[in-house]
Coordinates of C-alpha atoms in Angstrom, one line a residue:
Q1 CA 49.7 -38.3 55.5
N2 CA 48.8 -39.6 52.0
K3 CA 50.2 -37.1 49.5
E4 CA 50.0 -37.5 45.8
K5 CA 53.3 -38.4 44.2
M6 CA 54.8 -37.0 41.0
K7 CA 58.0 -37.5 39.0
A8 CA 60.6 -34.8 39.3
V9 CA 64.3 -34.1 39.2
V10 CA 65.2 -33.7 42.8
V11 CA 68.5 -32.2 44.1
E12 CA 69.4 -33.2 47.6
K13 CA 73.1 -32.1 47.5
W14 CA 75.3 -30.1 45.2
Q15 CA 76.1 -32.4 42.3
D16 CA 77.4 -32.6 38.8
P17 CA 74.5 -32.1 36.2
S18 CA 75.5 -35.5 34.7
T19 CA 74.3 -37.2 37.8
L20 CA 70.8 -35.7 38.0
Q21 CA 68.0 -38.3 38.3
V22 CA 64.2 -38.4 38.1
K23 CA 62.7 -39.4 41.5
E24 CA 59.4 -39.6 43.2
A25 CA 58.5 -36.4 45.0
P26 CA 55.3 -35.2 46.8
E27 CA 53.0 -33.1 44.6
P28 CA 53.1 -29.5 45.7
E29 CA 50.1 -28.1 47.5
V30 CA 48.0 -25.3 46.2
G31 CA 47.4 -22.4 48.6
D32 CA 45.1 -19.4 48.3
G33 CA 46.0 -17.2 45.2
E34 CA 47.9 -20.1 43.6
L35 CA 47.4 -22.5 40.7
L36 CA 48.6 -26.0 40.0
V37 CA 50.0 -26.6 36.5
S38 CA 50.5 -29.9 35.0
V39 CA 53.9 -29.4 33.2
K40 CA 54.1 -30.4 29.5
A41 CA 57.5 -29.0 28.7
A42 CA 60.3 -27.1 30.5
G43 CA 63.1 -24.9 29.2
A44 CA 66.8 -25.6 30.0
N45 CA 69.1 -22.7 30.8
F46 CA 72.8 -22.4 31.3
F47 CA 72.3 -21.3 34.9
D48 CA 70.6 -24.6 35.7
I49 CA 74.1 -26.2 35.2
L50 CA 75.5 -23.7 37.8
L51 CA 72.5 -24.0 40.1
V52 CA 72.7 -27.7 40.7
Q53 CA 76.4 -27.5 41.5
G54 CA 75.9 -24.6 44.0
K55 CA 77.8 -22.2 41.8
Y56 CA 74.9 -19.8 41.0
Q57 CA 74.2 -16.6 43.0
H58 CA 70.8 -18.1 44.0
K59 CA 71.3 -21.2 46.3
P60 CA 68.0 -22.9 47.1
A61 CA 67.5 -25.0 50.3
F62 CA 67.6 -28.8 49.8
P63 CA 65.8 -30.7 48.6
F64 CA 64.8 -28.6 45.5
I65 CA 63.6 -29.2 42.0
P66 CA 65.6 -27.2 39.4
G67 CA 64.1 -25.7 36.2
S68 CA 62.9 -22.1 35.7
E69 CA 60.6 -22.2 32.7
F70 CA 57.6 -24.3 31.9
S71 CA 54.5 -24.7 29.8
G72 CA 51.5 -26.8 30.7
V73 CA 47.8 -27.0 31.7
V74 CA 46.1 -25.5 34.8
T75 CA 44.8 -28.5 36.8
K76 CA 43.7 -26.8 40.0
V77 CA 42.9 -23.2 40.9
G78 CA 43.2 -21.9 44.5
K79 CA 40.9 -19.5 46.2
G80 CA 40.9 -15.9 45.0
V81 CA 42.6 -16.6 41.6
E82 CA 41.2 -14.6 38.8
G83 CA 41.5 -14.9 35.0
Y84 CA 42.4 -18.6 34.9
K85 CA 40.5 -21.8 35.1
E86 CA 41.2 -25.5 34.9
G87 CA 42.2 -26.6 31.5
D88 CA 43.9 -23.3 30.5
R89 CA 47.1 -23.7 28.5
V90 CA 49.8 -21.5 30.1
Y91 CA 53.5 -20.8 30.0
G92 CA 55.6 -19.2 32.8
S93 CA 58.7 -18.8 34.8
C94 CA 59.7 -19.7 38.4
Q95 CA 62.8 -19.7 40.6
T96 CA 62.8 -23.5 40.8
G97 CA 60.5 -26.4 40.2
A98 CA 60.0 -26.7 36.5
F99 CA 61.7 -30.1 35.9
A100 CA 58.7 -31.9 37.4
E101 CA 55.2 -33.2 36.4
K102 CA 53.5 -30.5 38.5
I103 CA 54.3 -27.0 39.7
V104 CA 52.5 -24.5 41.9
T105 CA 52.6 -20.9 40.6
N106 CA 50.6 -17.7 40.8
T107 CA 49.2 -15.3 38.1
T108 CA 52.2 -13.0 38.3
Y109 CA 54.5 -15.5 36.7
I110 CA 52.2 -17.2 34.0
R111 CA 50.7 -16.1 30.8
P112 CA 48.0 -17.7 28.5
M113 CA 49.5 -19.5 25.6
P114 CA 48.2 -18.5 22.1
L115 CA 46.1 -21.3 20.5
E116 CA 48.6 -22.0 17.8
M117 CA 51.6 -22.2 20.1
T118 CA 53.0 -25.6 20.9
Y119 CA 54.0 -26.6 24.5
E120 CA 57.6 -26.8 23.3
E121 CA 57.5 -23.2 22.1
G122 CA 55.7 -22.2 25.3
A123 CA 58.6 -23.5 27.4
A124 CA 60.9 -21.2 25.4
M125 CA 58.9 -18.1 25.8
A126 CA 59.1 -17.0 29.5
M127 CA 62.6 -15.7 29.7
I128 CA 64.6 -15.3 26.5
Y129 CA 61.9 -13.2 24.8
P130 CA 61.1 -10.8 27.6
T131 CA 64.9 -10.4 28.3
S132 CA 65.5 -9.5 24.7
Y133 CA 62.4 -7.3 24.4
A134 CA 63.2 -5.3 27.6
G135 CA 66.8 -5.0 26.5
L136 CA 66.1 -3.7 23.0
V137 CA 62.9 -1.7 23.6
F138 CA 63.1 -0.3 27.2
R139 CA 66.9 -0.1 27.7
A140 CA 68.3 0.5 24.3
N141 CA 65.3 2.3 22.8
L142 CA 66.2 0.7 19.5
Q143 CA 64.7 2.6 16.5
P144 CA 63.7 1.5 13.0
K145 CA 66.6 1.9 10.5
E146 CA 69.2 1.7 13.3
T147 CA 71.9 -1.0 13.2
L148 CA 71.8 -3.8 15.9
L149 CA 74.7 -6.1 16.6
V150 CA 73.6 -9.3 18.4
H151 CA 76.3 -11.5 20.0
A152 CA 75.8 -15.3 20.4
A153 CA 73.0 -14.9 17.9
A154 CA 72.3 -18.6 17.5
G155 CA 71.6 -19.1 21.2
G156 CA 68.4 -18.6 23.1
V157 CA 68.4 -14.9 23.9
G158 CA 70.3 -14.3 20.7
T159 CA 67.7 -15.7 18.4
A160 CA 65.0 -13.9 20.3
A161 CA 67.0 -10.6 20.0
V162 CA 67.5 -11.0 16.3
Q163 CA 63.7 -11.6 15.8
I164 CA 62.7 -8.7 17.9
G165 CA 65.3 -6.4 16.3
R166 CA 63.9 -7.3 12.9
S167 CA 60.3 -6.6 14.1
I168 CA 61.4 -3.1 15.1
G169 CA 62.8 -2.5 11.7
A170 CA 66.5 -2.5 12.5
T171 CA 69.3 -3.8 10.4
V172 CA 70.5 -6.9 12.3
I173 CA 74.2 -8.0 12.3
A174 CA 74.6 -11.3 14.1
T175 CA 77.8 -12.9 15.5
V176 CA 78.1 -16.7 16.0
G177 CA 81.0 -18.8 17.3
S178 CA 81.1 -21.5 14.6
S179 CA 80.2 -22.1 10.9
E180 CA 77.4 -24.5 11.9
K181 CA 75.6 -21.7 13.6
V182 CA 75.5 -19.2 10.7
E183 CA 72.4 -20.9 9.3
I184 CA 70.6 -20.6 12.6
A185 CA 71.2 -16.8 12.9
K186 CA 70.0 -16.4 9.3
R187 CA 66.9 -18.5 10.1
A188 CA 66.2 -16.1 13.0
G189 CA 66.3 -13.2 10.5
A190 CA 69.7 -11.7 10.7
H191 CA 70.6 -9.6 7.6
H192 CA 74.4 -10.2 8.1
V193 CA 76.2 -13.0 10.0
I194 CA 79.8 -12.8 11.2
D195 CA 81.4 -16.1 12.0
L196 CA 83.9 -15.2 14.8
S197 CA 85.8 -18.5 14.3
K198 CA 86.9 -17.1 10.9
E199 CA 86.3 -13.4 10.8
D200 CA 87.5 -10.4 12.9
L201 CA 84.6 -8.7 14.7
V202 CA 85.8 -5.1 14.5
K203 CA 86.8 -5.2 10.8
S204 CA 83.7 -7.0 9.7
V205 CA 81.4 -4.6 11.5
R206 CA 83.2 -1.5 10.1
K207 CA 82.9 -3.0 6.6
L208 CA 79.2 -3.8 7.0
T209 CA 78.4 -0.3 8.4
D210 CA 80.7 1.8 6.1
G211 CA 83.0 2.6 9.0
K212 CA 80.2 4.1 11.1
G213 CA 79.8 1.2 13.6
V214 CA 76.5 -0.1 15.1
D215 CA 73.9 1.8 17.1
V216 CA 73.1 -0.9 19.6
V217 CA 75.0 -3.9 20.8
Y218 CA 73.2 -6.8 22.5
D219 CA 75.7 -8.7 24.6
P220 CA 75.0 -11.9 26.5
V221 CA 78.6 -12.9 26.2
G222 CA 80.9 -10.4 28.0
G223 CA 84.6 -11.0 28.1
E224 CA 86.7 -10.2 25.0
V225 CA 83.5 -9.8 22.9
F226 CA 82.5 -6.8 25.0
D227 CA 85.9 -5.1 24.7
K228 CA 85.8 -5.4 21.0
S229 CA 82.2 -4.2 20.8
T230 CA 83.3 -0.8 22.3
S231 CA 85.5 -0.4 19.3
C232 CA 82.7 -0.9 16.7
T233 CA 79.9 1.1 18.3
A234 CA 78.7 4.3 16.5
W235 CA 78.3 7.8 17.9
N236 CA 75.5 7.7 20.6
G237 CA 75.7 3.9 20.6
R238 CA 74.2 1.8 23.4
I239 CA 75.7 -1.5 24.6
I240 CA 73.2 -3.7 26.5
I241 CA 74.7 -6.1 29.1
V242 CA 72.6 -9.2 29.3
G243 CA 75.0 -11.8 30.7
F244 CA 78.5 -13.3 30.7
A245 CA 78.3 -16.6 28.8
S246 CA 82.0 -16.3 28.2
G247 CA 82.6 -16.8 31.9
T248 CA 84.5 -13.5 32.1
I249 CA 83.0 -10.3 33.4
P250 CA 84.6 -7.4 31.5
S251 CA 85.8 -4.1 32.7
V252 CA 84.9 -0.9 30.7
K253 CA 87.5 1.3 29.2
V254 CA 85.5 4.5 29.9
N255 CA 87.6 6.7 27.7
R256 CA 85.9 5.0 24.7
L257 CA 82.5 5.8 26.1
L258 CA 83.5 9.4 26.4
L259 CA 85.0 9.7 22.9
K260 CA 81.9 8.3 21.2
N261 CA 79.0 9.3 23.5
I262 CA 78.5 5.6 24.2
S263 CA 76.1 4.2 27.0
V264 CA 76.7 0.9 28.6
I265 CA 73.4 -0.3 30.0
G266 CA 72.6 -3.3 32.3
L267 CA 69.5 -5.4 31.9
F268 CA 68.2 -7.9 34.5
W269 CA 64.8 -9.1 33.4
G270 CA 64.0 -11.1 36.6
A271 CA 64.1 -8.0 38.8
H272 CA 61.4 -6.3 36.8
F273 CA 58.7 -8.3 38.6
A274 CA 59.6 -6.6 41.9
N275 CA 60.8 -3.2 40.6
E276 CA 58.6 -2.4 37.6
P277 CA 55.7 -4.9 37.4
E278 CA 53.9 -2.6 34.9
K279 CA 56.8 -3.2 32.5
V280 CA 56.2 -7.0 32.8
E281 CA 52.6 -6.6 31.7
Q282 CA 53.6 -4.3 28.8
T283 CA 56.3 -6.8 27.7
F284 CA 54.1 -9.9 27.6
D285 CA 51.3 -8.0 25.9
A286 CA 53.8 -6.9 23.2
L287 CA 55.2 -10.4 22.8
T288 CA 51.8 -12.0 22.4
A289 CA 51.0 -9.5 19.7
L290 CA 54.4 -10.1 18.0
Y291 CA 53.8 -13.9 18.1
G292 CA 50.3 -13.4 16.7
R293 CA 51.8 -11.5 13.7
G294 CA 54.4 -14.2 13.1
Q295 CA 57.3 -11.8 14.0
I296 CA 58.6 -14.0 16.8
K297 CA 58.7 -17.8 16.9
P298 CA 61.1 -19.7 19.2
I299 CA 63.8 -21.6 17.4
L300 CA 64.2 -24.9 19.2
Y301 CA 67.2 -27.2 19.3
H302 CA 66.4 -30.2 17.1
D303 CA 66.4 -32.7 20.0
I304 CA 63.6 -32.5 22.5
F305 CA 64.8 -34.4 25.6
P306 CA 62.5 -36.4 27.8
L307 CA 62.8 -35.5 31.5
E308 CA 64.9 -38.6 32.3
Q309 CA 67.5 -37.2 29.8
L310 CA 67.9 -33.8 31.5
P311 CA 71.7 -34.6 32.0
R312 CA 72.0 -34.9 28.3
A313 CA 70.1 -31.7 27.6
L314 CA 72.4 -29.8 30.1
A315 CA 75.5 -31.4 28.6
V316 CA 74.5 -30.2 25.1
L317 CA 73.8 -26.8 26.5
G318 CA 77.1 -26.7 28.4
S319 CA 79.2 -27.9 25.4
R320 CA 78.1 -24.8 23.4
K321 CA 77.0 -27.2 20.6
S322 CA 73.3 -26.3 21.1
Y323 CA 71.5 -23.6 19.3
G324 CA 68.2 -21.8 20.0
K325 CA 66.3 -23.1 23.0
V326 CA 66.9 -26.5 24.6
V327 CA 63.6 -27.9 25.7
V328 CA 62.8 -30.9 27.9
S329 CA 59.5 -32.7 27.4
V330 CA 57.7 -33.7 30.7
G331 CA 54.1 -34.6 30.2
L332 CA 54.0 -34.9 26.4
A333 CA 53.1 -38.3 25.1
K334 CA 54.1 -37.4 21.5
S335 CA 55.9 -34.2 20.7
K336 CA 54.1 -32.2 18.0
L337 CA 56.8 -30.2 16.4

């Protein structure tokens, strides 16, 4: 059987991310209702580090190709596919398969890329922006003139949340973990930035809000940051739980919720596809409009790593030294940033 070959990062056993290698793999086959995309760029995520070590909740069967976000060009369209043709520029998400030259997908998981969007930006669009949009709009019901506190505001979901909060008309207070990251949060559009390596969260928030506290907290960190957030949330405040980048899943002191009418609200973007597909459509339509108006634009880490350097990309991500979105270039001859 003479299958076309492609370059891909293939995982055949649980391994340290530093040992990942590009190998030859068979090109995936396109079935009815599916499309083949020639990958131009892929987004790196913290969970990729866990996934290849077997430490993530989702454990794919071997061999598998990691990577959950991509941008590229449609090169083949299966029977029954509507709305896409060969040559279309798209971005999308997947459970696995993005760190490769080709990926098979379907129309549920991809979106057309606006003309002015680069492939690097496209690789940053599929997860952090819908996560932040769904969290702030659907779950928190953030309103203009409310105050929003975004934790880890220089990271991927953080920069997206700052931009979306601004677009809604909220006052955005950002927290970052080091002085190098203050500038990134400001670039994303934060009105105020708290450097947690030097400043106390609760005191700073109280000072910035005249003692009132914030209306919405967007928390991808968990741990101690969550505990402190419950102390600086306003009456009727909402805390959105997006993830646990600190590695610690916090417990809730429910007496604080009662005393200040606070809601703690979970958000899991990936499950919307199965549970509320109409919200997925609504979210991507809104994001396309926001991008067109210049209100959102992915902030990318300054190094774009070639696929062969995926271990370096994941090391930078894991070291907490990265900011914005870490992107890997796959089929890009010359990066146009």
